Short mmCIF file of C-alpha atoms and ligand atoms in Angstrom, two decimals:
data_model
loop_
_atom_site.label_atom_id
_atom_site.label_comp_id
_atom_site.label_asym_id
_atom_site.label_seq_id
_atom_site.Cartn_x
_atom_site.Cartn_y
_atom_site.Cartn_z
CA UNK A 1 22.20 15.07 -17.25
CA UNK A 2 21.08 11.90 -15.36
CA UNK A 3 19.90 14.20 -12.50
CA UNK A 4 17.78 16.16 -14.82
CA UNK A 5 16.14 12.85 -16.08
CA UNK A 6 15.45 11.98 -12.58
CA UNK A 7 13.90 15.24 -11.94
CA UNK A 8 11.58 15.00 -15.03
CA UNK A 9 10.72 11.46 -13.92
CA UNK A 10 9.67 12.52 -10.43
CA UNK A 11 7.72 15.44 -11.96
CA UNK A 12 6.00 12.72 -14.16
CA UNK A 13 5.27 10.66 -11.37
CA UNK A 14 3.98 13.60 -9.24
CA UNK A 15 0.18 13.02 -9.64
CA UNK A 16 0.31 9.22 -9.03
CA UNK A 17 3.28 9.12 -6.85
CA UNK A 18 2.70 12.30 -5.11
CA UNK A 19 0.99 10.92 -2.04
CA UNK A 20 3.66 8.27 -1.66
CA UNK A 21 6.50 10.70 -1.93
CA UNK A 22 5.10 12.90 0.71
CA UNK A 23 6.29 10.38 3.18
CA UNK A 24 9.71 10.57 1.87
CA UNK A 25 10.69 7.04 2.59
CA UNK A 26 11.12 7.79 6.38
CA UNK A 27 9.16 6.42 9.45
CA UNK A 28 9.34 6.95 13.16
CA UNK A 29 10.06 10.62 13.09
CA UNK A 30 8.09 13.09 14.99
CA UNK A 31 8.78 16.43 13.67
CA UNK A 32 6.45 18.38 15.93
CA UNK A 33 7.96 16.79 18.98
CA UNK A 34 11.63 17.04 18.70
CA UNK A 35 12.52 17.25 22.35
CA UNK A 36 10.06 14.60 23.33
CA UNK A 37 12.08 12.44 25.53
CA UNK A 38 12.44 15.69 27.85
CA UNK A 39 8.82 16.20 28.14
CA UNK A 40 7.74 13.08 29.89
CA UNK A 41 9.56 12.30 33.02
CA UNK A 42 9.92 8.82 34.23
CA UNK A 43 6.97 7.70 36.30
CA UNK A 44 7.71 7.41 40.07
CA UNK A 45 5.20 5.12 41.63
CA UNK A 46 5.72 6.75 45.10
CA UNK A 47 4.75 10.03 43.67
CA UNK A 48 0.96 10.41 44.30
CA UNK A 49 0.64 13.07 41.78
CA UNK A 50 0.96 10.39 39.10
CA UNK A 51 -1.14 7.78 41.19
CA UNK A 52 -4.52 6.13 40.06
CA UNK A 53 -6.36 8.14 42.76
CA UNK A 54 -4.97 11.36 41.55
CA UNK A 55 -3.83 11.16 37.86
CA UNK A 56 -2.08 14.16 36.41
CA UNK A 57 -3.79 16.41 33.99
CA UNK A 58 -7.24 14.98 34.70
CA UNK A 59 -7.66 11.71 32.65
CA UNK A 60 -10.91 10.19 32.70
CA UNK A 61 -9.85 6.70 33.78
CA UNK A 62 -7.10 7.04 36.39
CA UNK A 63 -4.36 5.26 34.41
CA UNK A 64 -2.20 8.41 34.50
CA UNK A 65 -0.92 10.34 31.58
CA UNK A 66 -0.54 13.87 30.26
CA UNK A 67 -2.14 15.89 27.38
CA UNK A 68 -0.23 15.84 24.09
CA UNK A 69 0.91 18.73 22.01
CA UNK A 70 -0.68 18.84 18.51
CA UNK A 71 1.50 16.70 16.19
CA UNK A 72 3.32 15.05 18.91
CA UNK A 73 2.15 11.58 17.87
CA UNK A 74 1.84 11.80 14.08
CA UNK A 75 1.21 8.06 13.26
CA UNK A 76 -1.59 7.52 15.45
CA UNK A 77 -5.12 6.85 14.15
CA UNK A 78 -8.54 7.26 15.60
CA UNK A 79 -10.80 4.32 14.10
CA UNK A 80 -14.27 5.47 14.14
CA UNK A 81 -17.69 4.23 13.31
CA UNK A 82 -20.79 6.06 12.49
CA UNK A 83 -24.25 4.86 13.65
CA UNK A 84 -27.67 6.54 13.87
CA UNK A 85 -26.61 8.13 17.26
CA UNK A 86 -23.45 9.65 15.89
CA UNK A 87 -19.84 8.99 15.15
CA UNK A 88 -17.70 7.27 17.77
CA UNK A 89 -13.93 6.59 18.56
CA UNK A 90 -13.91 2.75 18.75
CA UNK A 91 -10.03 1.74 18.77
CA UNK A 92 -6.87 3.48 17.75
CA UNK A 93 -4.27 2.28 15.16
CA UNK A 94 -0.93 3.37 13.55
CA UNK A 95 -0.17 4.33 9.95
CA UNK A 96 2.64 2.35 8.74
CA UNK A 97 2.05 2.96 5.15
CA UNK A 98 0.17 5.60 3.36
CA UNK A 99 -2.53 3.05 2.46
CA UNK A 100 -2.49 0.94 5.70
CA UNK A 101 -3.36 1.16 9.61
CA UNK A 102 -2.19 -1.33 11.89
CA UNK A 103 -4.35 -2.22 14.62
CA UNK A 104 -5.80 -5.14 16.76
CA UNK A 105 -8.29 -7.89 15.74
CA UNK A 106 -10.65 -7.63 18.58
CA UNK A 107 -11.69 -4.15 17.71
CA UNK A 108 -13.84 -5.51 14.77
CA UNK A 109 -15.93 -8.29 16.57
CA UNK A 110 -19.38 -8.12 15.13
CA UNK A 111 -18.51 -5.13 13.19
CA UNK A 112 -19.91 -6.66 10.03
CA UNK A 113 -19.89 -4.04 7.18
CA UNK A 114 -17.13 -1.32 7.50
CA UNK A 115 -18.76 1.00 5.27
CA UNK A 116 -19.69 3.45 8.00
CA UNK A 117 -16.11 3.07 9.50
CA UNK A 118 -13.34 5.59 8.94
CA UNK A 119 -9.98 6.60 10.18
CA UNK A 120 -8.84 10.06 11.44
CA UNK A 121 -5.38 11.13 11.68
CA UNK A 122 -3.49 14.13 12.35
CA UNK A 123 -5.92 15.23 15.19
CA UNK A 124 -5.07 15.65 18.75
CA UNK A 125 -8.45 16.55 20.10
CA UNK A 126 -11.17 14.55 18.39
CA UNK A 127 -13.94 16.87 19.21
CA UNK A 128 -11.76 19.70 17.52
CA UNK A 129 -9.86 18.35 14.47
CA UNK A 130 -7.78 20.93 12.85
CA UNK A 131 -6.85 21.57 9.18
CA UNK A 132 -3.88 19.13 9.45
CA UNK A 133 -6.49 16.25 10.08
CA UNK A 134 -7.32 13.85 7.21
CA UNK A 135 -10.07 11.28 7.07
CA UNK A 136 -10.32 7.95 5.02
CA UNK A 137 -12.72 5.28 4.42
CA UNK A 138 -11.79 1.56 4.77
CA UNK A 139 -11.39 -0.47 1.75
CA UNK A 140 -10.29 -3.65 3.50
CA UNK A 141 -10.28 -5.38 6.74
CA UNK A 142 -7.52 -7.99 7.20
CA UNK A 143 -7.86 -10.00 10.62
CA UNK A 144 -4.92 -12.27 11.49
CA UNK A 145 -6.19 -15.66 10.58
CA UNK A 146 -5.16 -17.37 13.68
CA UNK A 147 -6.57 -14.75 16.16
CA UNK A 148 -7.78 -16.40 19.15
CA UNK A 149 -10.03 -14.35 21.43
CA UNK A 150 -9.82 -16.74 24.37
CA UNK A 151 -6.10 -16.30 24.56
CA UNK A 152 -5.60 -12.84 22.71
CA UNK A 153 -3.22 -14.61 20.38
CA UNK A 154 -2.31 -13.10 17.16
CA UNK A 155 -4.50 -10.13 17.98
CA UNK A 156 -3.46 -8.05 14.90
CA UNK A 157 -5.39 -6.60 12.00
CA UNK A 158 -4.71 -4.41 9.17
CA UNK A 159 -7.01 -1.62 7.46
CA UNK A 160 -6.53 -0.89 3.85
CA UNK A 161 -7.61 2.71 3.22
CA UNK A 162 -9.69 3.59 0.21
CA UNK A 163 -7.21 6.25 -0.68
CA UNK A 164 -3.80 6.90 0.62
CA UNK A 165 -3.03 9.54 3.40
CA UNK A 166 -0.55 12.38 2.65
CA UNK A 167 2.31 12.61 5.21
CA UNK A 168 3.15 16.04 6.59
CA UNK A 169 4.43 17.30 9.97
CA UNK A 170 1.31 16.03 11.89
CA UNK A 171 1.16 12.69 9.50
CA UNK A 172 4.00 10.32 9.60
CA UNK A 173 4.57 6.57 9.28
CA UNK A 174 5.38 4.23 12.04
CA UNK A 175 8.48 1.81 11.96
CA UNK A 176 7.66 -1.65 12.41
CA UNK A 177 10.82 -3.57 13.57
CA UNK A 178 11.97 -6.58 12.08
CA UNK A 179 13.86 -9.41 13.62
CA UNK A 180 17.18 -7.64 13.93
CA UNK A 181 16.04 -5.03 16.67
CA UNK A 182 16.45 -5.95 20.14
CA UNK A 183 13.24 -4.53 21.51
CA UNK A 184 13.88 -5.56 25.06
CA UNK A 185 16.88 -3.17 25.21
CA UNK A 186 14.81 -0.20 24.32
CA UNK A 187 14.66 2.20 27.37
CA UNK A 188 12.23 5.19 26.36
CA UNK A 189 9.04 3.79 25.68
CA UNK A 190 5.62 5.74 25.45
CA UNK A 191 1.88 4.84 25.29
CA UNK A 192 -1.01 7.09 23.77
CA UNK A 193 -4.87 7.04 23.81
CA UNK A 194 -7.66 9.21 23.62
CA UNK A 195 -9.56 10.45 26.93
CA UNK A 196 -12.62 12.07 27.53
CA UNK A 197 -11.47 15.14 29.36
CA UNK A 198 -13.11 18.88 30.13
CA UNK A 199 -11.50 22.03 28.93
CA UNK A 200 -11.38 25.20 31.24
CA UNK A 201 -15.05 25.95 30.36
CA UNK A 202 -16.22 22.50 31.08
CA UNK A 203 -16.83 21.52 27.62
CA UNK A 204 -16.01 17.82 27.12
CA UNK A 205 -13.13 16.93 25.02
CA UNK A 206 -11.82 13.73 23.50
CA UNK A 207 -7.85 14.69 23.92
CA UNK A 208 -4.95 12.46 23.26
CA UNK A 209 -3.02 11.59 26.37
CA UNK A 210 0.36 10.04 26.54
CA UNK A 211 2.63 8.62 29.29
CA UNK A 212 6.19 7.08 29.74
CA UNK A 213 6.26 3.40 30.43
CA UNK A 214 8.81 0.70 30.72
CA UNK A 215 8.95 -2.77 29.05
CA UNK A 216 8.63 -5.45 31.52
CA UNK A 217 10.31 -8.75 31.10
CA UNK A 218 7.40 -11.11 29.73
CA UNK A 219 8.52 -14.02 32.18
CA UNK A 220 8.14 -11.66 34.94
CA UNK A 221 4.68 -10.58 33.75
CA UNK A 222 3.73 -14.22 33.30
CA UNK A 223 4.97 -15.21 36.94
CA UNK A 224 2.37 -16.54 39.38
CA UNK A 225 1.32 -13.31 41.13
CA UNK A 226 1.30 -11.22 38.08
CA UNK A 227 -0.68 -12.49 34.80
CA UNK A 228 -0.01 -16.35 35.82
CA UNK A 229 0.89 -17.49 32.15
CA UNK A 230 -2.06 -15.69 30.62
CA UNK A 231 0.36 -13.53 28.45
CA UNK A 232 0.78 -15.09 25.01
CA UNK A 233 4.50 -15.63 23.75
CA UNK A 234 4.58 -12.86 21.21
CA UNK A 235 3.16 -10.01 23.39
CA UNK A 236 4.81 -7.47 25.40
CA UNK A 237 4.17 -6.18 28.78
CA UNK A 238 4.64 -2.45 29.47
CA UNK A 239 3.96 -0.20 32.26
CA UNK A 240 5.27 -0.37 36.13
CA UNK A 241 5.31 -3.26 38.52
CA UNK A 242 3.26 -0.85 40.93
CA UNK A 243 0.70 0.19 38.44
CA UNK A 244 -0.41 3.86 38.15
CA UNK A 245 0.08 4.37 34.38
CA UNK A 246 -1.52 2.17 31.84
CA UNK A 247 -3.72 2.05 28.89
CA UNK A 248 -7.40 1.44 29.37
CA UNK A 249 -10.73 0.77 27.51
CA UNK A 250 -10.86 2.68 24.29
CA UNK A 251 -6.93 2.54 23.81
CA UNK A 252 -6.86 -0.63 21.79
CA UNK A 253 -4.82 -0.95 18.91
CA UNK A 254 -3.01 2.25 19.91
CA UNK A 255 0.77 2.48 19.76
CA UNK A 256 3.60 1.51 22.09
CA UNK A 257 6.72 3.25 20.73
CA UNK A 258 10.17 3.37 21.96
CA UNK A 259 13.01 5.73 21.03
CA UNK A 260 16.08 4.18 19.26
CA UNK A 261 18.75 3.73 21.66
CA UNK A 262 21.18 5.67 19.32
CA UNK A 263 19.17 7.91 16.98
CA UNK A 264 16.09 10.33 17.08
CA UNK A 265 13.48 8.04 15.73
CA UNK A 266 10.75 5.88 17.33
CA UNK A 267 9.95 2.37 16.70
CA UNK A 268 6.46 1.02 16.71
CA UNK A 269 6.95 -2.02 18.87
CA UNK A 270 3.44 -2.69 20.30
CA UNK A 271 -0.33 -2.23 19.96
CA UNK A 272 -2.51 -1.98 23.07
CA UNK A 273 -4.19 -5.25 23.39
CA UNK A 274 -5.47 -6.01 27.04
CA UNK A 275 -4.99 -5.92 30.64
CA UNK A 276 -6.69 -7.01 33.83
CA UNK A 277 -8.39 -3.96 35.14
CA UNK A 278 -6.42 -0.69 34.37
CA UNK A 279 -3.04 0.46 36.03
CA UNK A 280 -3.12 -1.99 38.93
CA UNK A 281 -0.25 -3.29 40.86
CA UNK A 282 1.46 -6.39 38.97
CA UNK A 283 -0.94 -5.83 36.20
CA UNK A 284 0.73 -3.86 33.35
CA UNK A 285 -0.75 -3.35 29.86
CA UNK A 286 -0.19 -6.10 27.45
CA UNK A 287 0.57 -5.35 23.92
CA UNK A 288 0.75 -7.45 20.67
CA UNK A 289 4.29 -7.28 19.50
CA UNK A 290 4.63 -5.67 16.00
CA UNK A 291 8.07 -7.28 15.44
CA UNK A 292 6.80 -10.81 15.71
CA UNK A 293 4.34 -9.99 12.85
CA UNK A 294 6.70 -8.18 10.65
CA UNK A 295 6.39 -10.61 7.90
CA UNK A 296 2.74 -11.15 8.31
CA UNK A 297 2.15 -7.36 7.77
CA UNK A 298 4.26 -7.44 4.52
CA UNK A 299 2.62 -10.36 3.18
CA UNK A 300 -0.80 -8.93 3.82
CA UNK A 301 0.24 -5.63 2.11
CA UNK A 302 1.47 -7.61 -0.83
CA UNK A 303 5.00 -6.42 -0.08
CA UNK A 304 6.92 -9.33 0.82
CA UNK A 305 10.14 -9.22 -1.42
CA UNK A 306 11.51 -11.69 -3.71
CA UNK A 307 15.08 -10.56 -3.04
CA UNK A 308 17.06 -11.32 0.15
CA UNK A 309 18.97 -8.52 1.60
CA UNK A 310 21.68 -7.91 4.20
CA UNK A 311 19.93 -7.27 7.50
CA UNK A 312 19.75 -3.61 8.57
CA UNK A 313 19.17 -2.01 11.93
CA UNK A 314 18.04 1.31 10.19
CA UNK A 315 14.37 1.79 10.36
CA UNK A 316 12.55 1.72 7.04
CA UNK A 317 8.83 2.54 6.38
CA UNK A 318 6.87 -0.67 5.80
CA UNK A 319 6.85 0.11 2.16
CA UNK A 320 7.74 -1.49 -1.27
CA UNK A 321 11.40 -0.75 -0.40
CA UNK A 322 11.21 -3.02 2.64
CA UNK A 323 13.53 -6.05 2.46
CA UNK A 324 13.62 -8.98 4.95
CA UNK A 325 13.46 -12.60 4.46
CA UNK A 326 10.73 -14.07 6.55
CA UNK A 327 8.57 -17.09 6.73
CA UNK A 328 5.21 -16.94 5.15
CA UNK A 329 1.75 -16.67 6.69
CA UNK A 330 0.66 -20.42 6.16
CA UNK A 331 2.31 -23.14 8.11
CA UNK A 332 3.88 -24.66 5.08
CA UNK A 333 6.91 -22.66 4.02
CA UNK A 334 6.62 -21.58 0.34
CA UNK A 335 9.24 -20.20 -1.95
CA UNK A 336 7.57 -17.28 -3.38
CA UNK A 337 5.81 -14.59 -1.38
CA UNK A 338 1.84 -14.68 -1.83
CA UNK A 339 0.39 -11.24 -1.98
CA UNK A 340 -3.02 -10.78 -0.60
CA UNK A 341 -4.29 -9.07 -3.62
CA UNK A 342 -3.97 -12.36 -5.43
CA UNK A 343 -4.74 -15.18 -2.88
CA UNK A 344 -6.41 -14.90 0.62
CA UNK A 345 -3.87 -16.35 3.05
CA UNK A 346 -6.33 -18.29 5.17
CA UNK A 347 -8.26 -19.61 2.17
CA UNK A 348 -11.26 -18.84 4.16
CA UNK A 349 -13.98 -16.63 2.74
CA UNK A 350 -14.43 -13.38 4.39
CA UNK A 351 -18.01 -14.31 5.45
CA UNK A 352 -16.69 -17.38 7.17
CA UNK A 353 -14.23 -15.35 8.95
CA UNK A 354 -16.92 -12.96 10.42
CA UNK A 355 -18.87 -16.27 11.50
CA UNK A 356 -15.88 -17.35 13.46
CA UNK A 357 -15.16 -13.95 14.89
CA UNK A 358 -18.85 -14.15 16.11
CA UNK A 359 -18.10 -17.41 17.66
CA UNK A 360 -14.90 -15.73 19.27
CA UNK A 361 -17.12 -13.07 20.54
CA UNK A 362 -19.27 -15.35 22.38
CA UNK A 363 -16.45 -16.97 23.83
CA UNK A 364 -14.96 -13.50 24.88
CA UNK A 365 -18.45 -12.65 26.30
CA UNK A 366 -18.20 -15.79 28.48
CA UNK A 367 -14.75 -14.89 29.48
CA UNK A 368 -15.86 -11.30 30.53
CA UNK A 369 -18.69 -12.63 32.56
CA UNK A 370 -16.05 -14.77 34.49
CA UNK A 371 -14.31 -11.49 35.18
CA UNK A 372 -11.21 -11.97 33.47
CA UNK A 373 -9.59 -9.53 30.80
CA UNK A 374 -10.84 -6.02 29.94
N1 LIG B 401 -8.96 -4.16 25.60
C1 LIG B 401 -8.96 -2.49 25.82
C2 LIG B 401 -9.72 -2.00 24.61
O1 LIG B 401 -10.39 -2.62 24.12
C3 LIG B 401 -7.68 -2.26 26.03
C4 LIG B 401 -7.53 -2.55 27.60
C5 LIG B 401 -6.03 -2.13 27.76
N2 LIG B 401 -6.03 -2.40 29.26
C6 LIG B 401 -5.08 -2.29 30.07
N3 LIG B 401 -5.34 -2.45 31.18
N4 LIG B 401 -3.96 -2.04 29.65
O2 LIG B 401 -9.71 -0.88 24.59
#
């Protein structure tokens, strides 16, 4: 009888909760890429077929990578802007909730009004999105209040979508780890991003590419012959000491995922942030660590719980079922979570945030001129 009531309730909730239900409370699944780990062998830097001068499968940049099967990256999002001269892929992101995309802050410098922007999900080839593709406009951009362009610290942003996306075999949520996951112990990690390539008839394509990478100890990454201290404490390094495989321009905000060591799901551990050059030796890619911002993300989405639950190492989507006691976004600890819906975390009006970002942009320009980060 109780089961029947549940069914009736679910049926009633259908039109409202239907979108939510389509993600089924799961995350990190890749229904279209079940045998994923066997598809991408570990990169051997001595194998010239993967080297920067001879990237496999014809990537535009030379940071290696291979073409992706449709649906193999069900959480990756293309963030696009439309101007008079067309619609352009600006950055990538990851779907972490049917209504929220996680990405990096630097994608939105000087972006101003985002009404002409959209997110595209479920597509592998952006020049030929298939029937599985869904497009949404952006309702709200939330940039981390302590993002510092000069150092790349807190390079994280959330996009709230106007309408929730519907999950399918081609569209799935990423799992943001909480502090219980030992990220450095994960062994099978992958990056992805869109590249301009040519098909057999030499027509240009914007095709998704992927590569296997290794997490590199941040201390090594910050050593004098590597990044010499430039990597912020809450970033991750991934790639190979000898280079050859890397993310590059246009990949920003895109996912660094690692397979769980025990089960068949993937953790969204990082987002492509920066690097010096691309694919160089001792110059691996730098990623914003999502784990570090777990509570920030929940807070912005208005999902910080009021109840403290026992720690769990099972992944849960970043959804209202999430339970994790974490500090608040402002430095003074507060008893109750403050959802973004009712109060801006920074207390700074949006226009002022944009002005601050413009200032940061100027700083970044100066840094570019001095030939530092890309
Ligand atoms: N900042 C770049 C972007 O905006 C990402 C660069 C990644 N670079 C690297 N060498 N891994 O797309």
